Amino acid sequence: MLSITKSMAIMGIDGYIVDVEVDISNGLPSFDIVGLGDTEIKESRDRVRAAIKNSGYEFPVEKITVNLAPANTKKEGTSFDLPIAIGILICTGQLKPVGSDTVLLGELSLDGSLRPIKGALPMAMDARSYGIKRIILPYTNAKEAAVTKEIQVIPVKSLNDVVEYINGTKSIEQVKIDVDEYFKREKYDIDFSDVKGQENVKRAFEIAAAGGHNIMLVGPPGSGKTMLARRFPTILPEMTLEEALEVTKIHSIAGMLPENASLITNRVFRAPHHTISTVSLIGGGRIPKPGEVSLAHYGVLFLDEFPEFRRDAIEALRQPLEDEFVTISRVNATFTYPAKVILIIALNPCPCGYLGDSTHECRCTPNEIRRYQNKISGPLLDRIDLHVEVNRVDKQKYFEDDKNIETSEVIRDRVKKAREIQLQRYRGSGIFFNSQLKNNMIKKYIKLDEKTTEMIKDYFDKLGLSARAYNKIIKVARTIADLDGSIDVKYEHVAEAFQYRNLSNKYISN
């Protein structure tokens, strides 16, 4: 007898339908799974057999063949356990057939209970386009999938629950959640009001947040680089529902969705250790998975102690920073993961960290300093819009009154106003903020007077800028003008933007 149940798998960040075909026929007892399943899927034979027996059902001693169609697409994961078990029970007459508008997902434990799976949200979101009306999946994944309101989400805790629900002997209420409640929750437990002094860095962060610009922090140990970076998400505009869904999809696929969190509504802050591999940073693997640059989508990727990262890893960042996505090619398929991030890198000016510091003497030799600074390539520096020096805070600042320090909310309001100006300006052009401006669009949206143009030509030669660096400066100037509420980019806006490119000449030798 043949049965066909519907399940789903993930390709990149999208879900697609998989038909789980189960055939039971006369012959020597066997249990074969075909259809390009990986090791996890092959091992489901033992999980399914034990789960069916331990749940009180009869496991057939016959020839069992399971096909996962389409058979020419590589599949992975443990979410096919449940549809395979259900298919076997249908073939043996222990369960009535399941409708073609129902998707089954779930990993089986040996006792028949269901364990959580990866990628529940993207599969639920894309199920709609295949005409699916109901999705049956583990209880712990139910809230995540219920974000998709158009699908009926049925939470189950065991194989018995599924059988009884399908046979109509047990009623299970679908899960519904109030998405708006997630956006009303407390966002952050840190704030820019915690930071004493560092007004120049806060100003640079405000510009970076308003225009979506990448930023580099250079300063001695203890100057507050990490503290400042961790507070950067608090001044970014709140995420929209569309952004939250896209970010949650990526984290769901990677199996990194926080426990009891069905929707990520805070801007993501990712800070991988400098020992990270290229694959973990960019994405990839035998069956590709999103890396840190994609996990930080619509948020912040912070790379502390930047020169200590592997050279091949940081050079691999060039393409995602430019294109805002990562493409990973394999023989059978090409995977694309979004990577719209604001990159913050932090480094010391030298190996000991005290070059130029007023309180400590640098112990490094010129060769050691040069070697350390040469770990950062010129092409990568060109992709960093703002270069900011973070000096040690004067101890007197620690005793000043906190009332005069701006909170993240105050700064965020200015950032949001600047972003709204950009959204209006670029409406219909496919871009949303200044850092996304294409080179051929700069002249259309940024017009400079003769005095400003002459100043740019002068600085261009003095600083030895590349064409990319020049374009970055102009985009930053456009953002500064937006924060100033100015329609035109003026001389003072460009002059301030140039200040954020002087640092590479002071500290970086290449």
mmCIF file of C-alpha atoms in Angstrom, residues 66-383:
data_model
loop_
_atom_site.group_PDB
_atom_site.id
_atom_site.type_symbol
_atom_site.label_atom_id
_atom_site.label_comp_id
_atom_site.label_asym_id
_atom_site.label_seq_id
_atom_site.Cartn_x
_atom_site.Cartn_y
_atom_site.Cartn_z
ATOM 1 C CA VAL A 66 10.260 5.831 1.812
ATOM 2 C CA ASN A 67 10.884 8.382 -0.941
ATOM 3 C CA LEU A 68 11.405 12.096 -0.233
ATOM 4 C CA ALA A 69 10.329 13.923 -3.382
ATOM 5 C CA PRO A 70 11.697 15.839 -5.198
ATOM 6 C CA ALA A 71 14.413 13.184 -5.149
ATOM 7 C CA ASN A 72 17.037 15.343 -6.896
ATOM 8 C CA THR A 73 17.335 17.861 -4.034
ATOM 9 C CA LYS A 74 19.616 17.284 -1.042
ATOM 10 C CA LYS A 75 17.721 17.207 2.233
ATOM 11 C CA GLU A 76 18.839 17.370 5.846
ATOM 12 C CA GLY A 77 17.438 17.565 9.336
ATOM 13 C CA THR A 78 15.192 15.489 11.557
ATOM 14 C CA SER A 79 11.820 17.067 10.732
ATOM 15 C CA PHE A 80 10.849 14.140 8.432
ATOM 16 C CA ASP A 81 10.554 11.684 11.351
ATOM 17 C CA LEU A 82 6.909 12.530 12.000
ATOM 18 C CA PRO A 83 5.611 12.360 8.391
ATOM 19 C CA ILE A 84 7.466 9.060 7.842
ATOM 20 C CA ALA A 85 5.886 7.555 10.969
ATOM 21 C CA ILE A 86 2.444 8.845 10.003
ATOM 22 C CA GLY A 87 2.879 7.449 6.480
ATOM 23 C CA ILE A 88 3.666 3.990 7.889
ATOM 24 C CA LEU A 89 0.619 4.081 10.175
ATOM 25 C CA ILE A 90 -1.597 5.090 7.234
ATOM 26 C CA CYS A 91 -0.248 2.244 5.085
ATOM 27 C CA THR A 92 -0.936 -0.287 7.854
ATOM 28 C CA GLY A 93 -4.497 0.953 8.370
ATOM 29 C CA GLN A 94 -3.860 2.268 11.892
ATOM 30 C CA LEU A 95 -4.571 5.852 10.840
ATOM 31 C CA LYS A 96 -6.809 7.470 8.262
ATOM 32 C CA PRO A 97 -5.169 9.460 5.410
ATOM 33 C CA VAL A 98 -4.039 13.049 5.982
ATOM 34 C CA GLY A 99 -5.313 15.777 3.664
ATOM 35 C CA SER A 100 -2.997 17.330 1.066
ATOM 36 C CA ASP A 101 -3.507 20.740 2.700
ATOM 37 C CA THR A 102 -1.697 19.586 5.878
ATOM 38 C CA VAL A 103 2.045 19.638 6.541
ATOM 39 C CA LEU A 104 3.692 17.408 9.140
ATOM 40 C CA LEU A 105 6.979 18.348 10.846
ATOM 41 C CA GLY A 106 8.772 16.931 13.856
ATOM 42 C CA GLU A 107 11.662 14.930 15.280
ATOM 43 C CA LEU A 108 10.672 11.784 17.168
ATOM 44 C CA SER A 109 12.230 10.607 20.380
ATOM 45 C CA LEU A 110 12.402 6.853 20.979
ATOM 46 C CA ASP A 111 9.434 7.075 23.377
ATOM 47 C CA GLY A 112 7.276 8.769 20.753
ATOM 48 C CA SER A 113 7.507 12.304 22.121
ATOM 49 C CA LEU A 114 8.306 15.153 19.735
ATOM 50 C CA ARG A 115 11.392 17.303 19.873
ATOM 51 C CA PRO A 116 11.808 20.807 18.348
ATOM 52 C CA ILE A 117 13.075 21.331 14.805
ATOM 53 C CA LYS A 118 14.969 24.067 12.952
ATOM 54 C CA GLY A 119 13.362 26.411 10.442
ATOM 55 C CA ALA A 120 9.739 26.212 11.601
ATOM 56 C CA LEU A 121 9.029 29.886 10.818
ATOM 57 C CA PRO A 122 10.329 30.004 7.204
ATOM 58 C CA MET A 123 8.554 26.723 6.447
ATOM 59 C CA ALA A 124 5.282 28.035 7.884
ATOM 60 C CA MET A 125 5.639 31.335 6.006
ATOM 61 C CA ASP A 126 6.278 29.664 2.647
ATOM 62 C CA ALA A 127 3.649 26.953 3.147
ATOM 63 C CA ARG A 128 0.978 29.501 2.239
ATOM 64 C CA SER A 129 2.202 29.733 -1.359
ATOM 65 C CA TYR A 130 1.735 25.955 -1.759
ATOM 66 C CA GLY A 131 -1.897 26.015 -0.703
ATOM 67 C CA ILE A 132 -1.227 24.609 2.760
ATOM 68 C CA LYS A 133 -3.879 25.437 5.372
ATOM 69 C CA ARG A 134 -2.661 23.485 8.410
ATOM 70 C CA ILE A 135 0.710 22.649 9.897
ATOM 71 C CA ILE A 136 1.198 20.027 12.629
ATOM 72 C CA LEU A 137 4.492 20.389 14.476
ATOM 73 C CA PRO A 138 6.138 20.093 17.926
ATOM 74 C CA TYR A 139 4.596 22.104 20.736
ATOM 75 C CA THR A 140 7.853 24.010 21.350
ATOM 76 C CA ASN A 141 7.881 25.313 17.736
ATOM 77 C CA ALA A 142 4.208 26.289 17.681
ATOM 78 C CA LYS A 143 4.510 29.940 18.730
ATOM 79 C CA GLU A 144 7.309 30.495 16.230
ATOM 80 C CA ALA A 145 5.190 29.122 13.359
ATOM 81 C CA ALA A 146 2.060 30.954 14.584
ATOM 82 C CA VAL A 147 3.614 34.291 13.608
ATOM 83 C CA THR A 148 2.222 33.369 10.200
ATOM 84 C CA LYS A 149 -1.426 34.142 10.871
ATOM 85 C CA GLU A 150 -2.821 32.663 7.628
ATOM 86 C CA ILE A 151 -1.848 29.084 8.621
ATOM 87 C CA GLN A 152 -3.591 26.938 11.225
ATOM 88 C CA VAL A 153 -0.830 25.826 13.643
ATOM 89 C CA ILE A 154 -1.541 22.627 15.596
ATOM 90 C CA PRO A 155 0.883 21.990 18.503
ATOM 91 C CA VAL A 156 1.549 18.359 19.431
ATOM 92 C CA LYS A 157 3.707 16.762 22.104
ATOM 93 C CA SER A 158 3.809 13.146 20.931
ATOM 94 C CA LEU A 159 3.049 10.737 18.118
ATOM 95 C CA ASN A 160 -0.088 9.694 20.025
ATOM 96 C CA ASP A 161 -1.326 13.301 19.949
ATOM 97 C CA VAL A 162 -0.970 13.393 16.161
ATOM 98 C CA VAL A 163 -2.732 10.061 15.619
ATOM 99 C CA GLU A 164 -5.622 10.966 17.906
ATOM 100 C CA TYR A 165 -5.990 14.408 16.321
ATOM 101 C CA ILE A 166 -6.049 13.039 12.768
ATOM 102 C CA ASN A 167 -8.490 10.246 13.722
ATOM 103 C CA GLY A 168 -10.724 12.845 15.358
ATOM 104 C CA THR A 169 -10.617 11.353 18.861
ATOM 105 C CA LYS A 170 -8.762 14.330 20.336
ATOM 106 C CA SER A 171 -9.289 18.050 19.880
ATOM 107 C CA ILE A 172 -6.227 20.316 19.832
ATOM 108 C CA GLU A 173 -6.621 24.084 19.700
ATOM 109 C CA GLN A 174 -4.549 25.964 17.187
ATOM 110 C CA VAL A 175 -1.939 28.383 18.530
ATOM 111 C CA LYS A 176 -2.476 32.117 18.090
ATOM 112 C CA ILE A 177 -0.152 34.883 19.173
ATOM 113 C CA ASP A 178 -0.403 38.646 19.325
ATOM 114 C CA VAL A 179 2.549 39.894 17.270
ATOM 115 C CA ASP A 180 2.009 43.466 18.471
ATOM 116 C CA GLU A 181 2.776 42.381 22.047
ATOM 117 C CA TYR A 182 6.331 41.478 21.044
ATOM 118 C CA PHE A 183 6.973 45.036 19.870
ATOM 119 C CA LYS A 184 5.673 46.507 23.131
ATOM 120 C CA ARG A 185 8.162 44.650 25.316
ATOM 121 C CA GLU A 186 11.153 46.326 26.937
ATOM 122 C CA LYS A 187 13.840 46.606 24.290
ATOM 123 C CA TYR A 188 17.228 47.050 25.939
ATOM 124 C CA ASP A 189 18.683 47.028 29.434
ATOM 125 C CA ILE A 190 21.639 49.235 28.414
ATOM 126 C CA ASP A 191 21.669 52.856 27.323
ATOM 127 C CA PHE A 192 24.000 55.545 25.973
ATOM 128 C CA SER A 193 23.383 57.497 29.159
ATOM 129 C CA ASP A 194 25.697 54.946 30.824
ATOM 130 C CA VAL A 195 28.652 56.347 28.829
ATOM 131 C CA LYS A 196 30.582 59.223 30.383
ATOM 132 C CA GLY A 197 32.194 61.619 27.940
ATOM 133 C CA GLN A 198 33.111 60.332 24.441
ATOM 134 C CA GLU A 199 30.945 62.974 22.743
ATOM 135 C CA ASN A 200 32.929 62.698 19.503
ATOM 136 C CA VAL A 201 32.323 58.936 19.328
ATOM 137 C CA LYS A 202 28.635 59.339 20.139
ATOM 138 C CA ARG A 203 28.364 61.854 17.314
ATOM 139 C CA ALA A 204 30.018 59.407 14.913
ATOM 140 C CA PHE A 205 27.665 56.634 16.071
ATOM 141 C CA GLU A 206 24.670 58.885 15.487
ATOM 142 C CA ILE A 207 25.839 59.525 11.928
ATOM 143 C CA ALA A 208 26.496 55.814 11.368
ATOM 144 C CA ALA A 209 23.025 54.886 12.655
ATOM 145 C CA ALA A 210 21.279 57.580 10.619
ATOM 146 C CA GLY A 211 22.889 56.616 7.315
ATOM 147 C CA GLY A 212 23.608 52.908 7.838
ATOM 148 C CA HIS A 213 27.375 53.478 7.697
ATOM 149 C CA ASN A 214 30.155 51.128 8.836
ATOM 150 C CA ILE A 215 32.476 52.449 11.529
ATOM 151 C CA MET A 216 35.985 51.754 12.862
ATOM 152 C CA LEU A 217 37.039 52.509 16.453
ATOM 153 C CA VAL A 218 40.734 52.895 17.279
ATOM 154 C CA GLY A 219 41.887 53.426 20.853
ATOM 155 C CA PRO A 220 43.820 52.028 23.816
ATOM 156 C CA PRO A 221 42.497 49.258 26.098
ATOM 157 C CA GLY A 222 39.911 50.517 28.573
ATOM 158 C CA SER A 223 38.842 53.517 26.507
ATOM 159 C CA GLY A 224 35.292 52.171 26.134
ATOM 160 C CA LYS A 225 35.228 50.806 22.577
ATOM 161 C CA THR A 226 33.271 47.666 23.454
ATOM 162 C CA MET A 227 30.948 49.493 25.836
ATOM 163 C CA LEU A 228 30.065 52.000 23.122
ATOM 164 C CA ALA A 229 29.613 49.358 20.420
ATOM 165 C CA ARG A 230 27.230 47.283 22.548
ATOM 166 C CA ARG A 231 24.977 50.328 22.958
ATOM 167 C CA PHE A 232 24.861 51.101 19.251
ATOM 168 C CA PRO A 233 21.685 49.028 18.569
ATOM 169 C CA THR A 234 19.826 51.144 21.131
ATOM 170 C CA ILE A 235 19.937 54.188 18.843
ATOM 171 C CA LEU A 236 18.844 52.362 15.688
ATOM 172 C CA PRO A 237 15.187 52.762 14.626
ATOM 173 C CA GLU A 238 12.808 50.041 15.804
ATOM 174 C CA MET A 239 12.431 47.089 13.455
ATOM 175 C CA THR A 240 9.368 46.788 11.260
ATOM 176 C CA LEU A 241 7.368 43.538 11.220
ATOM 177 C CA GLU A 242 8.843 42.632 7.815
ATOM 178 C CA GLU A 243 12.388 43.115 9.133
ATOM 179 C CA ALA A 244 11.606 41.135 12.297
ATOM 180 C CA LEU A 245 10.228 38.221 10.270
ATOM 181 C CA GLU A 246 13.267 38.127 7.986
ATOM 182 C CA VAL A 247 15.699 38.188 10.916
ATOM 183 C CA THR A 248 13.729 35.526 12.782
ATOM 184 C CA LYS A 249 13.739 33.286 9.697
ATOM 185 C CA ILE A 250 17.538 33.343 9.562
ATOM 186 C CA HIS A 251 17.907 32.546 13.261
ATOM 187 C CA SER A 252 15.298 29.792 13.001
ATOM 188 C CA ILE A 253 17.166 28.114 10.131
ATOM 189 C CA ALA A 254 20.422 28.294 12.088
ATOM 190 C CA GLY A 255 18.706 26.820 15.169
ATOM 191 C CA MET A 256 19.641 29.917 17.174
ATOM 192 C CA LEU A 257 16.221 31.298 17.981
ATOM 193 C CA PRO A 258 16.143 32.197 21.698
ATOM 194 C CA GLU A 259 14.067 29.878 23.867
ATOM 195 C CA ASN A 260 10.397 30.907 24.152
ATOM 196 C CA ALA A 261 10.959 33.643 21.544
ATOM 197 C CA SER A 262 8.776 33.342 18.452
ATOM 198 C CA LEU A 263 9.822 36.698 16.996
ATOM 199 C CA ILE A 264 13.028 38.727 17.247
ATOM 200 C CA THR A 265 12.055 42.392 17.547
ATOM 201 C CA ASN A 266 15.332 43.866 18.831
ATOM 202 C CA ARG A 267 18.142 44.843 16.506
ATOM 203 C CA VAL A 268 20.584 41.948 16.564
ATOM 204 C CA PHE A 269 24.085 42.493 17.959
ATOM 205 C CA ARG A 270 26.584 39.792 16.990
ATOM 206 C CA ALA A 271 30.122 39.854 18.404
ATOM 207 C CA PRO A 272 32.021 36.704 17.335
ATOM 208 C CA HIS A 273 35.427 35.872 18.860
ATOM 209 C CA HIS A 274 38.499 36.591 16.739
ATOM 210 C CA THR A 275 39.227 32.852 16.401
ATOM 211 C CA ILE A 276 36.130 32.412 14.218
ATOM 212 C CA SER A 277 36.573 30.577 10.904
ATOM 213 C CA THR A 278 35.688 32.032 7.515
ATOM 214 C CA VAL A 279 32.761 29.629 7.123
ATOM 215 C CA SER A 280 31.320 30.599 10.522
ATOM 216 C CA LEU A 281 31.701 34.303 9.742
ATOM 217 C CA ILE A 282 30.416 34.352 6.157
ATOM 218 C CA GLY A 283 28.358 31.162 5.970
ATOM 219 C CA GLY A 284 28.776 27.840 4.216
ATOM 220 C CA GLY A 285 29.527 24.271 5.146
ATOM 221 C CA ARG A 286 28.736 20.945 3.497
ATOM 222 C CA ILE A 287 25.080 21.914 3.498
ATOM 223 C CA PRO A 288 25.332 25.730 3.674
ATOM 224 C CA LYS A 289 24.139 27.585 6.748
ATOM 225 C CA PRO A 290 24.047 31.348 7.429
ATOM 226 C CA GLY A 291 27.144 32.824 9.085
ATOM 227 C CA GLU A 292 27.542 35.653 11.577
ATOM 228 C CA VAL A 293 27.246 38.315 8.874
ATOM 229 C CA SER A 294 23.754 37.003 8.024
ATOM 230 C CA LEU A 295 22.756 36.387 11.642
ATOM 231 C CA ALA A 296 23.423 40.128 12.159
ATOM 232 C CA HIS A 297 21.008 41.023 9.320
ATOM 233 C CA TYR A 298 19.339 44.426 9.938
ATOM 234 C CA GLY A 299 21.531 44.758 13.020
ATOM 235 C CA VAL A 300 25.156 45.133 14.052
ATOM 236 C CA LEU A 301 28.193 42.937 13.458
ATOM 237 C CA PHE A 302 30.915 43.892 15.949
ATOM 238 C CA LEU A 303 34.433 42.597 15.410
ATOM 239 C CA ASP A 304 36.573 43.423 18.447
ATOM 240 C CA GLU A 305 40.371 43.077 18.269
ATOM 241 C CA PHE A 306 39.952 43.224 14.508
ATOM 242 C CA PRO A 307 43.600 42.633 13.469
ATOM 243 C CA GLU A 308 43.552 39.324 15.377
ATOM 244 C CA PHE A 309 40.913 37.847 13.050
ATOM 245 C CA ARG A 310 42.067 35.469 10.345
ATOM 246 C CA ARG A 311 43.103 37.370 7.235
ATOM 247 C CA ASP A 312 41.008 35.202 4.903
ATOM 248 C CA ALA A 313 37.955 35.667 7.145
ATOM 249 C CA ILE A 314 38.048 39.461 7.222
ATOM 250 C CA GLU A 315 38.866 39.711 3.508
ATOM 251 C CA ALA A 316 35.818 37.554 2.785
ATOM 252 C CA LEU A 317 33.711 40.351 4.301
ATOM 253 C CA ARG A 318 34.350 42.578 1.283
ATOM 254 C CA GLN A 319 31.597 41.149 -0.916
ATOM 255 C CA PRO A 320 28.827 41.036 1.742
ATOM 256 C CA LEU A 321 29.591 44.622 2.797
ATOM 257 C CA GLU A 322 29.299 45.773 -0.802
ATOM 258 C CA ASP A 323 26.364 43.631 -1.994
ATOM 259 C CA GLU A 324 24.433 43.189 1.282
ATOM 260 C CA PHE A 325 24.027 39.458 0.703
ATOM 261 C CA VAL A 326 26.121 36.279 0.704
ATOM 262 C CA THR A 327 25.995 33.789 -2.159
ATOM 263 C CA ILE A 328 27.260 30.239 -1.552
ATOM 264 C CA SER A 329 27.461 27.910 -4.541
ATOM 265 C CA ARG A 330 27.337 24.126 -4.386
ATOM 266 C CA VAL A 331 27.077 21.466 -7.104
ATOM 267 C CA ASN A 332 23.332 20.949 -6.594
ATOM 268 C CA ALA A 333 22.229 24.454 -5.666
ATOM 269 C CA THR A 334 23.135 28.074 -4.960
ATOM 270 C CA PHE A 335 22.196 29.543 -1.584
ATOM 271 C CA THR A 336 21.732 33.268 -0.945
ATOM 272 C CA TYR A 337 21.545 34.753 2.548
ATOM 273 C CA PRO A 338 20.798 38.441 3.238
ATOM 274 C CA ALA A 339 23.490 40.441 5.042
ATOM 275 C CA LYS A 340 22.373 44.048 5.508
ATOM 276 C CA VAL A 341 24.532 44.883 8.502
ATOM 277 C CA ILE A 342 26.277 47.843 10.040
ATOM 278 C CA LEU A 343 29.832 46.710 10.686
ATOM 279 C CA ILE A 344 31.684 48.051 13.721
ATOM 280 C CA ILE A 345 35.340 47.105 14.060
ATOM 281 C CA ALA A 346 37.504 47.938 17.060
ATOM 282 C CA LEU A 347 41.264 47.757 17.332
ATOM 283 C CA ASN A 348 44.200 49.016 19.318
ATOM 284 C CA PRO A 349 46.656 51.364 17.585
ATOM 285 C CA CYS A 350 49.525 48.898 18.189
ATOM 286 C CA PRO A 351 50.153 45.398 19.670
ATOM 287 C CA CYS A 352 50.530 46.681 23.247
ATOM 288 C CA GLY A 353 47.628 49.091 22.700
ATOM 289 C CA TYR A 354 49.198 52.275 24.063
ATOM 290 C CA LEU A 355 50.511 54.073 20.980
ATOM 291 C CA GLY A 356 49.529 57.729 21.405
ATOM 292 C CA ASP A 357 48.049 57.133 24.873
ATOM 293 C CA SER A 358 48.641 59.940 27.367
ATOM 294 C CA THR A 359 48.866 57.696 30.450
ATOM 295 C CA HIS A 360 50.932 54.727 29.240
ATOM 296 C CA GLU A 361 54.115 54.439 27.241
ATOM 297 C CA CYS A 362 54.065 52.326 24.081
ATOM 298 C CA ARG A 363 56.514 49.379 24.265
ATOM 299 C CA CYS A 364 56.251 48.309 20.623
ATOM 300 C CA THR A 365 59.019 48.612 18.031
ATOM 301 C CA PRO A 366 58.261 50.328 14.692
ATOM 302 C CA ASN A 367 58.379 46.939 12.926
ATOM 303 C CA GLU A 368 55.886 45.421 15.366
ATOM 304 C CA ILE A 369 53.547 48.372 14.879
ATOM 305 C CA ARG A 370 53.833 48.146 11.091
ATOM 306 C CA ARG A 371 53.221 44.392 11.117
ATOM 307 C CA TYR A 372 50.166 44.802 13.333
ATOM 308 C CA GLN A 373 48.654 47.591 11.247
ATOM 309 C CA ASN A 374 49.329 45.807 7.963
ATOM 310 C CA LYS A 375 46.901 43.075 8.996
ATOM 311 C CA ILE A 376 44.155 45.447 7.871
ATOM 312 C CA SER A 377 44.072 45.752 4.098
ATOM 313 C CA GLY A 378 43.445 48.993 2.250
ATOM 314 C CA PRO A 379 40.476 47.613 0.257
ATOM 315 C CA LEU A 380 38.708 46.609 3.462
ATOM 316 C CA LEU A 381 39.406 49.993 5.089
ATOM 317 C CA ASP A 382 37.842 51.644 2.046
ATOM 318 C CA ARG A 383 34.581 49.929 2.935
#
